[in-house]
Amino acid sequence: MAYTPQYYPGSTTVGINRRKHMSGNLEKLRDIPEADVVAIMGHRAPGADYSSTHPPLKEMGEPDCPIRQIVAPTAGAAAGDRVRYSQWTDSMYFAPSIPYWRSYWGAINCKGCDPGTLSGRQIIEARERDIEAYTKKQYDSEMTDVALCSMRGCTVHGHSLRLEENGMQFDMLSRTEMGKDGNVYATKDQVGIPLDRKINLGKPMTEAEAKKRTTIFRVDGIPMCGKVGARKYLSLIHISEPTRRYAISYAVFCLKKK
């Protein structure tokens, strides 16, 4: 019998969206040109050669081994690319991919990457041409609302908790702006260096569409409770350890017995 991967429980829209993110079964909403993605990442000039940390694998004369026979290298690893990153900040106000979910998507769907979630930002590291391809997938898909999500390689703390008056996620470095035509434009790269030209990222989602596509449980949206969410399958258990030198208590989620 063929194996069907299991990603996330629940039949709420949040549960469904989380499964879509983790499985990589995402709807494409836009098509940002590769050169524009490279410019926003800021690691190399669009069209410039890739920098390398070692010769192409085929030229290195490495000894054969079973692992090399089983695992095909990514394009970036095969070419010897250096490692680079893309880092995102996603609004807690119903952004499609709230903390951890970009990282989960990367861990499951992006070969040769190192994902992480750190204090309001989500980072994926990989060989340069690989991370460029992974970043474009994120920009183009329903994982990203260009008003509530943006690449921010530095100065990110607290941004996800605040909106501008126009509904865009707050950014102290103003890396994106809302144009008079209703489209969102990138004006700086992910670390805040001004771009040579504004990059059109397209129109943001409506509030209703963002709530439909979000992966966040909120009491003013889809609450994490009831018979159709994750809590159908999970029990919250509080544990206290008063015998330790410093008494502690913590909570864990455990699967419910059927």
XYZ file of C-alpha atoms in Angstrom, residues 146-147 164 166-168 174-187 198-204:
27
model
C 2.995 41.221 0.123
C 1.398 43.633 2.624
C 0.607 50.683 9.610
C -2.752 51.497 5.511
C -2.899 47.896 6.776
C 0.670 46.964 5.890
C 10.425 51.015 5.312
C 11.573 48.306 2.901
C 8.195 48.253 1.143
C 5.528 50.855 0.405
C 1.965 50.983 -0.846
C 1.739 52.638 -4.250
C -1.056 54.904 -5.436
C -2.105 52.120 -7.812
C -2.806 49.788 -4.879
C 0.261 47.639 -5.505
C 3.012 47.022 -2.962
C 6.539 48.000 -4.024
C 9.897 46.937 -2.623
C 12.140 49.977 -2.251
C 11.145 50.097 -7.121
C 10.031 46.496 -7.600
C 6.330 45.836 -8.107
C 5.248 42.960 -5.848
C 1.568 43.138 -6.821
C -1.611 43.763 -4.908
C -2.060 42.661 -1.297
